[in-house]
C-alpha positions as YAML, in Angstrom:
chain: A
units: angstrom
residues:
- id: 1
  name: UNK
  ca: [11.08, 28.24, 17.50]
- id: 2
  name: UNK
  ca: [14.64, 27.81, 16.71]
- id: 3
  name: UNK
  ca: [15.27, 26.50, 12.95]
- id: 4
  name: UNK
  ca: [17.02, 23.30, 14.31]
- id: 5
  name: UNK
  ca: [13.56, 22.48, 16.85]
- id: 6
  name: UNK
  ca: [11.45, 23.20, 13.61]
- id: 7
  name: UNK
  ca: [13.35, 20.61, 11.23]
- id: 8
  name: UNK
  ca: [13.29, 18.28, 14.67]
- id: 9
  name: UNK
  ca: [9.90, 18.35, 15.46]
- id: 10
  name: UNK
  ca: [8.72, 17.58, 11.58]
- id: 11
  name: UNK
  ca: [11.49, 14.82, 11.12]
- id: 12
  name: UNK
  ca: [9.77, 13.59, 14.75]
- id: 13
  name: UNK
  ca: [6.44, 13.22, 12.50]
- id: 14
  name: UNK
  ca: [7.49, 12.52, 9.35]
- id: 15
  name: UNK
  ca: [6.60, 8.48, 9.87]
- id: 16
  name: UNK
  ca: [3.46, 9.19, 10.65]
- id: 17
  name: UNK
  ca: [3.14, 11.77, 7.84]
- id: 18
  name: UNK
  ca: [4.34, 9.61, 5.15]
- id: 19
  name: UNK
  ca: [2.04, 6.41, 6.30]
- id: 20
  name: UNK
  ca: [-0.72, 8.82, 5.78]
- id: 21
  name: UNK
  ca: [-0.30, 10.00, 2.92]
- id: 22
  name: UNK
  ca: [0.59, 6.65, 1.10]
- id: 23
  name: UNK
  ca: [-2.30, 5.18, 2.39]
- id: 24
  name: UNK
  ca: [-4.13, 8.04, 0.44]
- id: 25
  name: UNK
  ca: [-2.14, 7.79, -2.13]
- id: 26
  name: UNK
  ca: [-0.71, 4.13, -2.74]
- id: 27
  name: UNK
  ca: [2.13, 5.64, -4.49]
- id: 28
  name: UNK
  ca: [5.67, 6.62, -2.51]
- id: 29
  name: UNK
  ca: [6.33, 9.22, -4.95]
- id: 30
  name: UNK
  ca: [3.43, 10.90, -4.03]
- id: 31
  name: UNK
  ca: [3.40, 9.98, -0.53]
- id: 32
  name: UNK
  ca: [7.11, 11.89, -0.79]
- id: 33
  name: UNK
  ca: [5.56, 14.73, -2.13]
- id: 34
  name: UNK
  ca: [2.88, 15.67, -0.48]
- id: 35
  name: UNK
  ca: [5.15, 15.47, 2.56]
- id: 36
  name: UNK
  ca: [8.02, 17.65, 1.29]
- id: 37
  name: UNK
  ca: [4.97, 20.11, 0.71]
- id: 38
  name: UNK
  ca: [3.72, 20.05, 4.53]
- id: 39
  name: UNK
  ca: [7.62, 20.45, 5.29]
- id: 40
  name: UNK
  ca: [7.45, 23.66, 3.32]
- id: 41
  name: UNK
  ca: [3.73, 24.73, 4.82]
- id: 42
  name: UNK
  ca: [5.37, 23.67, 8.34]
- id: 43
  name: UNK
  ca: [8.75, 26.00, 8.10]
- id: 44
  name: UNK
  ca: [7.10, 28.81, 6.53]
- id: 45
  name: UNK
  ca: [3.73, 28.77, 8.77]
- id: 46
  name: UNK
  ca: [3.42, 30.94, 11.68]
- id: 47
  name: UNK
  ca: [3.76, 27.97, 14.06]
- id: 48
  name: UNK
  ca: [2.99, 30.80, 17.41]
- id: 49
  name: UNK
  ca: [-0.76, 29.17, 17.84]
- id: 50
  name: UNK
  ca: [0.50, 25.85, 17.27]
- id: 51
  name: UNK
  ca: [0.37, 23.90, 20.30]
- id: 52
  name: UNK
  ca: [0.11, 20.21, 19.24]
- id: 53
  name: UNK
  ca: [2.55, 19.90, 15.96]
- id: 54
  name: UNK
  ca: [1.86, 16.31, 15.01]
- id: 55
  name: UNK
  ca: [-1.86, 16.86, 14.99]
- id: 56
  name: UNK
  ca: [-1.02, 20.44, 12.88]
- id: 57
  name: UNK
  ca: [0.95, 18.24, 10.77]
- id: 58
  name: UNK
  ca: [-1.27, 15.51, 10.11]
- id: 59
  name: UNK
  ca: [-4.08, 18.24, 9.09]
- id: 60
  name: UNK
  ca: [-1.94, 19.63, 6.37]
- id: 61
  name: UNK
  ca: [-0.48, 16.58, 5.02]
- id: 62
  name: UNK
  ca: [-4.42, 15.03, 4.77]
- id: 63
  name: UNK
  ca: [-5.76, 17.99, 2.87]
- id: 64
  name: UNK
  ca: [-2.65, 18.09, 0.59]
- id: 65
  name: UNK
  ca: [-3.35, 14.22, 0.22]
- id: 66
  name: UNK
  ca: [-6.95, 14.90, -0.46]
- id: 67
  name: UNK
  ca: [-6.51, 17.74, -3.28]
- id: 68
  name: UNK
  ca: [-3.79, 15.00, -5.38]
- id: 69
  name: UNK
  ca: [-6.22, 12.23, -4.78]
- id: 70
  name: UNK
  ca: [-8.73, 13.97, -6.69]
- id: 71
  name: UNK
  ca: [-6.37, 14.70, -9.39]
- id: 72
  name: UNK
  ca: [-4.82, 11.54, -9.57]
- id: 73
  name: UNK
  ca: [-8.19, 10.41, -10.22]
- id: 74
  name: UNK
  ca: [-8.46, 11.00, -14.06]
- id: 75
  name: UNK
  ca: [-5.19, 9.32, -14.44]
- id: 76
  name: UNK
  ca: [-5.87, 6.20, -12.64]
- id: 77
  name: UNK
  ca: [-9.28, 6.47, -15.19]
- id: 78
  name: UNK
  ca: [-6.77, 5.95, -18.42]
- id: 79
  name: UNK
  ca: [-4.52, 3.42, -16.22]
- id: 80
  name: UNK
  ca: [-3.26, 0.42, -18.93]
- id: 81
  name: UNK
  ca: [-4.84, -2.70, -17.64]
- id: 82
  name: UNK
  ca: [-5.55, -3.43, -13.71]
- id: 83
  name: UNK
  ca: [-4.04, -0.86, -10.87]
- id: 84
  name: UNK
  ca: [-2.03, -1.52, -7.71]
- id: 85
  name: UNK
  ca: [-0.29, 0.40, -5.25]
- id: 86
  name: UNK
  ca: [3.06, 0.82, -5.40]
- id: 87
  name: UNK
  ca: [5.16, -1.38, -3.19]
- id: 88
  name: UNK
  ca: [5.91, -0.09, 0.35]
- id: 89
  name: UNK
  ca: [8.35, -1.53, 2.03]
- id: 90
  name: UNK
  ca: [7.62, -1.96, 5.52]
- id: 91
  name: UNK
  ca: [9.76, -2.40, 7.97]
- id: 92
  name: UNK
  ca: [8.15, -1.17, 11.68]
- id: 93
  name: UNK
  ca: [11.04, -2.40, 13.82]
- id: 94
  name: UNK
  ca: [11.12, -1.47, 17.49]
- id: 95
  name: UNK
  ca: [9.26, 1.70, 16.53]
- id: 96
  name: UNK
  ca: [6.27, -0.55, 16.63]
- id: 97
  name: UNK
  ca: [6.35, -2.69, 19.87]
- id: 98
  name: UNK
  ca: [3.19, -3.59, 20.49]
- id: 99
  name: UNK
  ca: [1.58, -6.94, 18.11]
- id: 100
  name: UNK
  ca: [-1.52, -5.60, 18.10]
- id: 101
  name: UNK
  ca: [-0.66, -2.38, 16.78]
- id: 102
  name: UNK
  ca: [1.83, -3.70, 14.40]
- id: 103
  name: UNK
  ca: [-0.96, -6.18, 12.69]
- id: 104
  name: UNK
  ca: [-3.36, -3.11, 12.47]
- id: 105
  name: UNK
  ca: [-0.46, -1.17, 11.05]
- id: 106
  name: UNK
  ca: [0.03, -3.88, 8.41]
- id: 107
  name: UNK
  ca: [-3.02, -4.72, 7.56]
- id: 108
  name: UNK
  ca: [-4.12, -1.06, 6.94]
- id: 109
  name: UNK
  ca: [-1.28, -0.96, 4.48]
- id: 110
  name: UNK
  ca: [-1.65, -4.19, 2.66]
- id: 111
  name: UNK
  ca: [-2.40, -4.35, -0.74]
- id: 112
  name: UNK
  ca: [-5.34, -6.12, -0.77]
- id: 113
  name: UNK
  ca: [-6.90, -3.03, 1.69]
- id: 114
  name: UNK
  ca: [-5.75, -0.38, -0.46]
- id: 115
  name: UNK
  ca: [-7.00, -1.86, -3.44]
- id: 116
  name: UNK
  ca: [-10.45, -1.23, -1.46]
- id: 117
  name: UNK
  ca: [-9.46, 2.03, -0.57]
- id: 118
  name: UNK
  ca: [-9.28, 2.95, -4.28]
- id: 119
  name: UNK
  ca: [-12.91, 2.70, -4.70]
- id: 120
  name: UNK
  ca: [-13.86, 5.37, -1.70]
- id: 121
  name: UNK
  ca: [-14.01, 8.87, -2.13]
- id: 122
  name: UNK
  ca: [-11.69, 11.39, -1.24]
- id: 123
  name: UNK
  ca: [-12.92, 11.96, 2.04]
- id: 124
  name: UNK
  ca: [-13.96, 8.80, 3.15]
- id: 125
  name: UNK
  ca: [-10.64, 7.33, 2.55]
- id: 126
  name: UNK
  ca: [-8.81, 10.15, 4.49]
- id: 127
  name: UNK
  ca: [-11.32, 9.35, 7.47]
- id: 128
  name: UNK
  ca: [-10.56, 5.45, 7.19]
- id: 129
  name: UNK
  ca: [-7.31, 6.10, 7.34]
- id: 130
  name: UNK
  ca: [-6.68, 8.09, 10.32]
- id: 131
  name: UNK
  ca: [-9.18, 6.17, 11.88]
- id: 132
  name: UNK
  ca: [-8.94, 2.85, 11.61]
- id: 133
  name: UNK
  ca: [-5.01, 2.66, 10.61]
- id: 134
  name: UNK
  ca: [-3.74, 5.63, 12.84]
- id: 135
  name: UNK
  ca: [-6.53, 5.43, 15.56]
- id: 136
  name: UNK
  ca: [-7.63, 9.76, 15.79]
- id: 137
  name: UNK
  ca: [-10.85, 10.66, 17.37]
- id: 138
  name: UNK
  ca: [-13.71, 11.45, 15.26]
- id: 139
  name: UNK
  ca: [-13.47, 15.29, 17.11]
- id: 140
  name: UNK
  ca: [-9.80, 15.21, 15.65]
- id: 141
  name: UNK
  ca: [-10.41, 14.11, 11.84]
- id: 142
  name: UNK
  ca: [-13.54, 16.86, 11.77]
- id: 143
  name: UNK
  ca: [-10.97, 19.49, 12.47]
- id: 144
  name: UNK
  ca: [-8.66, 17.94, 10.08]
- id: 145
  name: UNK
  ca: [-11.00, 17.95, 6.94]
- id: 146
  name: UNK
  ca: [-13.29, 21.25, 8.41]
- id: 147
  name: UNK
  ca: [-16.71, 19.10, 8.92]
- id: 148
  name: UNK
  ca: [-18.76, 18.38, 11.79]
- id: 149
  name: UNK
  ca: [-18.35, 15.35, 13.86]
- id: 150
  name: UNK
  ca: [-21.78, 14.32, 13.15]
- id: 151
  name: UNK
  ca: [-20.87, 14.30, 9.26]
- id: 152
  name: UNK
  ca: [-16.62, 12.39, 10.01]
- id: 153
  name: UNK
  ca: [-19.04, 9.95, 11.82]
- id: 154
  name: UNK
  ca: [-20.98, 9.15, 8.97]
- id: 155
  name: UNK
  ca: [-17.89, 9.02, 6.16]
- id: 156
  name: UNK
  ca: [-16.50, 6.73, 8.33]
- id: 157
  name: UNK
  ca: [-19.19, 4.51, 8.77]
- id: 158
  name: UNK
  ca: [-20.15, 4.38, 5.07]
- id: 159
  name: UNK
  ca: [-16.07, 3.87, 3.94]
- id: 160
  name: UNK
  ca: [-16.48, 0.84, 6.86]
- id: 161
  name: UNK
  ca: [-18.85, -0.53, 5.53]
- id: 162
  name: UNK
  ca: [-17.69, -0.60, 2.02]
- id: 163
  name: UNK
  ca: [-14.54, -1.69, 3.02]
- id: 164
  name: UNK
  ca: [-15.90, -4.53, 5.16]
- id: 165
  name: UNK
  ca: [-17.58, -5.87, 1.71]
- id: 166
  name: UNK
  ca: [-14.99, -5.96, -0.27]
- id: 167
  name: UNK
  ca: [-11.31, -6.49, 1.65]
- id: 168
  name: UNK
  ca: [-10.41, -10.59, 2.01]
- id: 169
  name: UNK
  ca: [-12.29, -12.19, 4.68]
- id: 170
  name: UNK
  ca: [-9.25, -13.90, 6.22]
- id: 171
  name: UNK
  ca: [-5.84, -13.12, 8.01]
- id: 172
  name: UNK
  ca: [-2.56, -13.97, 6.37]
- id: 173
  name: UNK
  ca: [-0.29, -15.73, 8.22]
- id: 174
  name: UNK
  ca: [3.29, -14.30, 8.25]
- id: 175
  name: UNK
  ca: [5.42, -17.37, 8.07]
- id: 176
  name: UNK
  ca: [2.95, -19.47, 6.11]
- id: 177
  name: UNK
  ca: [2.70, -16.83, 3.42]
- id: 178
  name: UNK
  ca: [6.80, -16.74, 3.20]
- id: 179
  name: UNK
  ca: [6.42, -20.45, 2.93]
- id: 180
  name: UNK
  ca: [4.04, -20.61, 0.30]
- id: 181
  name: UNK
  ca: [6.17, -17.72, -1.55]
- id: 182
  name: UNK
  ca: [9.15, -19.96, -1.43]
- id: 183
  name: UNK
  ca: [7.83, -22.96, -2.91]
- id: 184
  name: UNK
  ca: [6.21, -21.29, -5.29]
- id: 185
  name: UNK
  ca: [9.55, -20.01, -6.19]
- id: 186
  name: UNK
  ca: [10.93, -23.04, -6.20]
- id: 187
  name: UNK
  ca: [8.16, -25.17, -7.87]
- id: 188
  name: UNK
  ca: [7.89, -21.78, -10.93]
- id: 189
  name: UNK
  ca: [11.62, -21.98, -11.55]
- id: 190
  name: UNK
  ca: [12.19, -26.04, -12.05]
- id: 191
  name: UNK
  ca: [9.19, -25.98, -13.92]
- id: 192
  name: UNK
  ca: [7.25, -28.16, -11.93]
- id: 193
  name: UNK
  ca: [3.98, -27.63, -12.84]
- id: 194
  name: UNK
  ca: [2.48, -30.30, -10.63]
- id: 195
  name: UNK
  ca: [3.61, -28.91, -8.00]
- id: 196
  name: UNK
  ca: [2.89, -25.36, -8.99]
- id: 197
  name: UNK
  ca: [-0.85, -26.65, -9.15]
- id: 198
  name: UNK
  ca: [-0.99, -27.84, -6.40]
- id: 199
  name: UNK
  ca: [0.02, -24.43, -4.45]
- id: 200
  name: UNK
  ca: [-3.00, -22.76, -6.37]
- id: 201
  name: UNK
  ca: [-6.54, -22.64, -4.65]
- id: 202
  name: UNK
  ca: [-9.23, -23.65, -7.77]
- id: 203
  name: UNK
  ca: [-10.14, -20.21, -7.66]
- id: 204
  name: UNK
  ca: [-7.20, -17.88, -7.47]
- id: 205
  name: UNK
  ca: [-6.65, -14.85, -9.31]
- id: 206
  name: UNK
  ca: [-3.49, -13.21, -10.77]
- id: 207
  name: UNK
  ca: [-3.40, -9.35, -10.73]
- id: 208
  name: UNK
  ca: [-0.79, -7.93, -13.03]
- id: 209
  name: UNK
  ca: [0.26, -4.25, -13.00]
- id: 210
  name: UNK
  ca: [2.19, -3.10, -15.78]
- id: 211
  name: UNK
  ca: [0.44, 0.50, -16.69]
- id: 212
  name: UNK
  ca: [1.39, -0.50, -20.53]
- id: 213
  name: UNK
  ca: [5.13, -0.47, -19.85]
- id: 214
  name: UNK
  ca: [6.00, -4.08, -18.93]
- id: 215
  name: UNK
  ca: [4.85, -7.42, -20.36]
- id: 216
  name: UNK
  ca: [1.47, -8.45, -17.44]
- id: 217
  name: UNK
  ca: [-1.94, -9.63, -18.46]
- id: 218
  name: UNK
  ca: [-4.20, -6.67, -19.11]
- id: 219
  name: UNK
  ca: [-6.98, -8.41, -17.27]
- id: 220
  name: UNK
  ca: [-7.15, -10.08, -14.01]
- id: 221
  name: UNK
  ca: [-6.59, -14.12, -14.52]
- id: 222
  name: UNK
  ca: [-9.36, -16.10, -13.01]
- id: 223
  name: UNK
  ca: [-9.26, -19.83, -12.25]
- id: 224
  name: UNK
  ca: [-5.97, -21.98, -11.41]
- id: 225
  name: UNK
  ca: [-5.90, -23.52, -14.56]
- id: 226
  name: UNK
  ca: [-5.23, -19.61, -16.45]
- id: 227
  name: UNK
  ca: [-3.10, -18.84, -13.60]
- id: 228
  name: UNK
  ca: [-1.05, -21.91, -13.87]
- id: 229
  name: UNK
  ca: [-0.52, -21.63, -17.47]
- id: 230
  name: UNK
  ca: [0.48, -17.70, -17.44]
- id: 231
  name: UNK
  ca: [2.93, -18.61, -14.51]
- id: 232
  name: UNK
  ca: [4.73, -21.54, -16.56]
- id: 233
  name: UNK
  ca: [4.99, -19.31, -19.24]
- id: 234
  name: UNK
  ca: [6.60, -16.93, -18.08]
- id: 235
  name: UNK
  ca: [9.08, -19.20, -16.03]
- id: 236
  name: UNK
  ca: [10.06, -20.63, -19.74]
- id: 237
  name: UNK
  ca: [10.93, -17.59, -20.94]
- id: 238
  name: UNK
  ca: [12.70, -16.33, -17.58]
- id: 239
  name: UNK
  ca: [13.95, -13.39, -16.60]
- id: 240
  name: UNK
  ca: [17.80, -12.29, -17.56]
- id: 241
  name: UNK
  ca: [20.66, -12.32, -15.30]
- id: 242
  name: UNK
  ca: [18.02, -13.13, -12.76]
- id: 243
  name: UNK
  ca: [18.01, -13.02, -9.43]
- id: 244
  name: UNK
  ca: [15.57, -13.08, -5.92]
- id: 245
  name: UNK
  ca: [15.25, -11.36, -2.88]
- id: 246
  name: UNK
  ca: [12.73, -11.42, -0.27]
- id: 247
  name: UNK
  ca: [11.27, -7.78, 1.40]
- id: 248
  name: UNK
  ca: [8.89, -7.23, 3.63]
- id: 249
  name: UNK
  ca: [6.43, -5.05, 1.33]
- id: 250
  name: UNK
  ca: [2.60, -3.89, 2.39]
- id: 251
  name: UNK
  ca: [3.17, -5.36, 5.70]
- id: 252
  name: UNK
  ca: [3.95, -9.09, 4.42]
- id: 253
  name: UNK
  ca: [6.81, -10.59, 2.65]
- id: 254
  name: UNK
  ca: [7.01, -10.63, -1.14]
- id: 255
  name: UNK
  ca: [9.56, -11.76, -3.25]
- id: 256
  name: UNK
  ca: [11.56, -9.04, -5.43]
- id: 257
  name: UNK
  ca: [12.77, -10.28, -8.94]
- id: 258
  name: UNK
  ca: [15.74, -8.65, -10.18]
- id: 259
  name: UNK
  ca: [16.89, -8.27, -13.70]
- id: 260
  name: UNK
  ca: [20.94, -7.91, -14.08]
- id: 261
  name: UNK
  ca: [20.68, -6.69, -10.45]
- id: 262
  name: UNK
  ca: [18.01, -3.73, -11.50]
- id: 263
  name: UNK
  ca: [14.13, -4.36, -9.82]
- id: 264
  name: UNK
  ca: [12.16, -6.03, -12.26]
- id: 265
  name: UNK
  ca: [8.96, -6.85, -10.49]
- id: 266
  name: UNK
  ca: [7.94, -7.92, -7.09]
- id: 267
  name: UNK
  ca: [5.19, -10.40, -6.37]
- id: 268
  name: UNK
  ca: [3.50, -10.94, -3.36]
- id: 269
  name: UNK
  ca: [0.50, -13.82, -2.42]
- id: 270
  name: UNK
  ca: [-2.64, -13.85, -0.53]
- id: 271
  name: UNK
  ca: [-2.65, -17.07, 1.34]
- id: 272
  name: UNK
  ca: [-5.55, -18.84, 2.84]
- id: 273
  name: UNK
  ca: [-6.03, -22.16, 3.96]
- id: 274
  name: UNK
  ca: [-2.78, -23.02, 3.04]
- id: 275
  name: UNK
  ca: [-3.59, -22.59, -0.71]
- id: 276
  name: UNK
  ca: [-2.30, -19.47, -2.93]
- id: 277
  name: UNK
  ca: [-5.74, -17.18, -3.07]
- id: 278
  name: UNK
  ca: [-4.14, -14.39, -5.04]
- id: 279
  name: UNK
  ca: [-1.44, -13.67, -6.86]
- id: 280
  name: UNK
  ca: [-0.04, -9.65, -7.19]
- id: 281
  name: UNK
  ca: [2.74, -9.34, -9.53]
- id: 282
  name: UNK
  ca: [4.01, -5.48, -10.18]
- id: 283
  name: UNK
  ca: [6.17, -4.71, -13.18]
- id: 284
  name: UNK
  ca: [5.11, -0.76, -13.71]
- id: 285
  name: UNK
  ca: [8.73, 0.36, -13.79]
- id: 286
  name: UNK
  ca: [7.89, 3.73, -11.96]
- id: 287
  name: UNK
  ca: [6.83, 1.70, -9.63]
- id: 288
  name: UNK
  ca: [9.78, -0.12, -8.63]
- id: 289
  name: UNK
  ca: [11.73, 2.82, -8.33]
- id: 290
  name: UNK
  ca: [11.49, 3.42, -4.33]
- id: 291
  name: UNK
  ca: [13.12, -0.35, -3.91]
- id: 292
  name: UNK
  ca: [16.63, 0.31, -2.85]
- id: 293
  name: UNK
  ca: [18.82, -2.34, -3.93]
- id: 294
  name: UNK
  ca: [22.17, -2.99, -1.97]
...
């Protein structure tokens, strides 16, 4: 295989490589890593006995993805106060033209999900993952992690399960969650708390990630009075030289805060029944880094 075909054919999969592996890893960094690494296993591999590259390509990236999973593990253990993935943005375009596909796609990536994810094992979230985001056949993901089908079978039904617990029993509206994000915007930066109250569902929560390097609450913030209250506060104080943008991040819009034109956090809402459910505001710095600003 000529070395121009070989750097085709990965750059062909490299999509699909990198929404694997940040759906292991909910961190682009490492999602850019661990596919830079199967780029290196891929050009220097004998690729002679190859005869389906993407599925070749998806086994190495998930095993790479599984062996930094299970070292990130005893760093997410001494994580500064509460822990979510870095923000994705997600833009599927026309790569993505069917609906359905596209809301499996986004929900599978959505921060609420992988937030569940966290809480699986190693292998159960790599069999979630290329099972119910990417679709393989159980046959497939045995080969891929080197277990029987009998075994893939029953990871996946456990990490189902558990998954089906825990993620938000509702679906998120598109539009109505950039509408909600808007006037929240609007109501947090003319400090009107009247009408920021009356955005908030009685029992919403606020989940701030800072890892320790950023001002966020070190706890999750239960109850729309203590969500209310942190909100205003922070909208006194403000943000300097601020500024706004909206992304699509996770597969939903979210609303990027800038500082003197430099990311300063990005916050994103859970929506149901027209009320805000959940509030994720990211300020980890090296976790903004992946957000290209123009």
């Amino acid at each position: 295989m000529a070395t121009d075909t070989v750097t085709e054919v990965f750059e062909e999969h490299r999509p699909v490589l990198t929404g694997v592996a940040y759906r292991m890893l909910g961190r682009v960094a490492d999602a850019e890593d661990v596919v830079q690494e199967a780029w290196l296993r891929w050009s220097g591999a004998d690729r002679s006995d190859v005869r389906e590259p993407r599925g070749y390509l998806v086994r190495v990236t998930t095993r790479l993805a599984i062996d930094r999973l299970r070292l990130a593990q005893s760093r997410k253990e001494a994580y500064v106060g509460p822990w979510l993935p870095e923000p994705y943005v997600t833009d599927f375009g026309a790569t993505v033209p069917d609906t359905a596909e596209r809301a499996v796609l986004a929900d599978s990536v959505s921060l609420a999900v992988l937030v569940v994810l966290e809480s699986l094992s190693p292998l159960e979230r790599a069999v979630f993952v290329l099972r119910e985001a990417f679709g393989y056949p159980y046959a497939d993901i045995a080969v891929t992690l080197d277990r029987s089908e009998s075994a893939v079978r029953q990871l996946a039904g456990r990490a189902r399960r558990h998954v089906e617990e825990k993620r938000p029993r509702y679906e998120v509206d598109p539009a109505e969650q950039r509408d909600l994000t808007e006037r929240f915007l609007a109501a947090a930066t003319e400090g009107d708390i009247e009408g920021l109250m009356s955005l908030l569902a009685p029992d919403v929560r606020l989940v701030g990630d800072s890892g320790g390097l950023a001002q966020a609450p070190l706890r999750v913030l239960e109850s729309a009075d203590k969500v209310g209250r942190f909100i205003a506060g922070i909208s006194r104080k403000g943000v300097a030289e601020a500024s706004f943008r909206f992304l699509e991040v996770n597969g939903g819009p979210a609303l990027l805060v800038l500082s003197d034109d430099k990311p300063d956090s990005v916050l994103q809402l859970d929506v149901v029944n027209g009320r805000i459910q959940c509030v994720y505001i990211i300020r980890n710095p090296e976790k903004l880094l992946s957000l290209a600003v123009d």
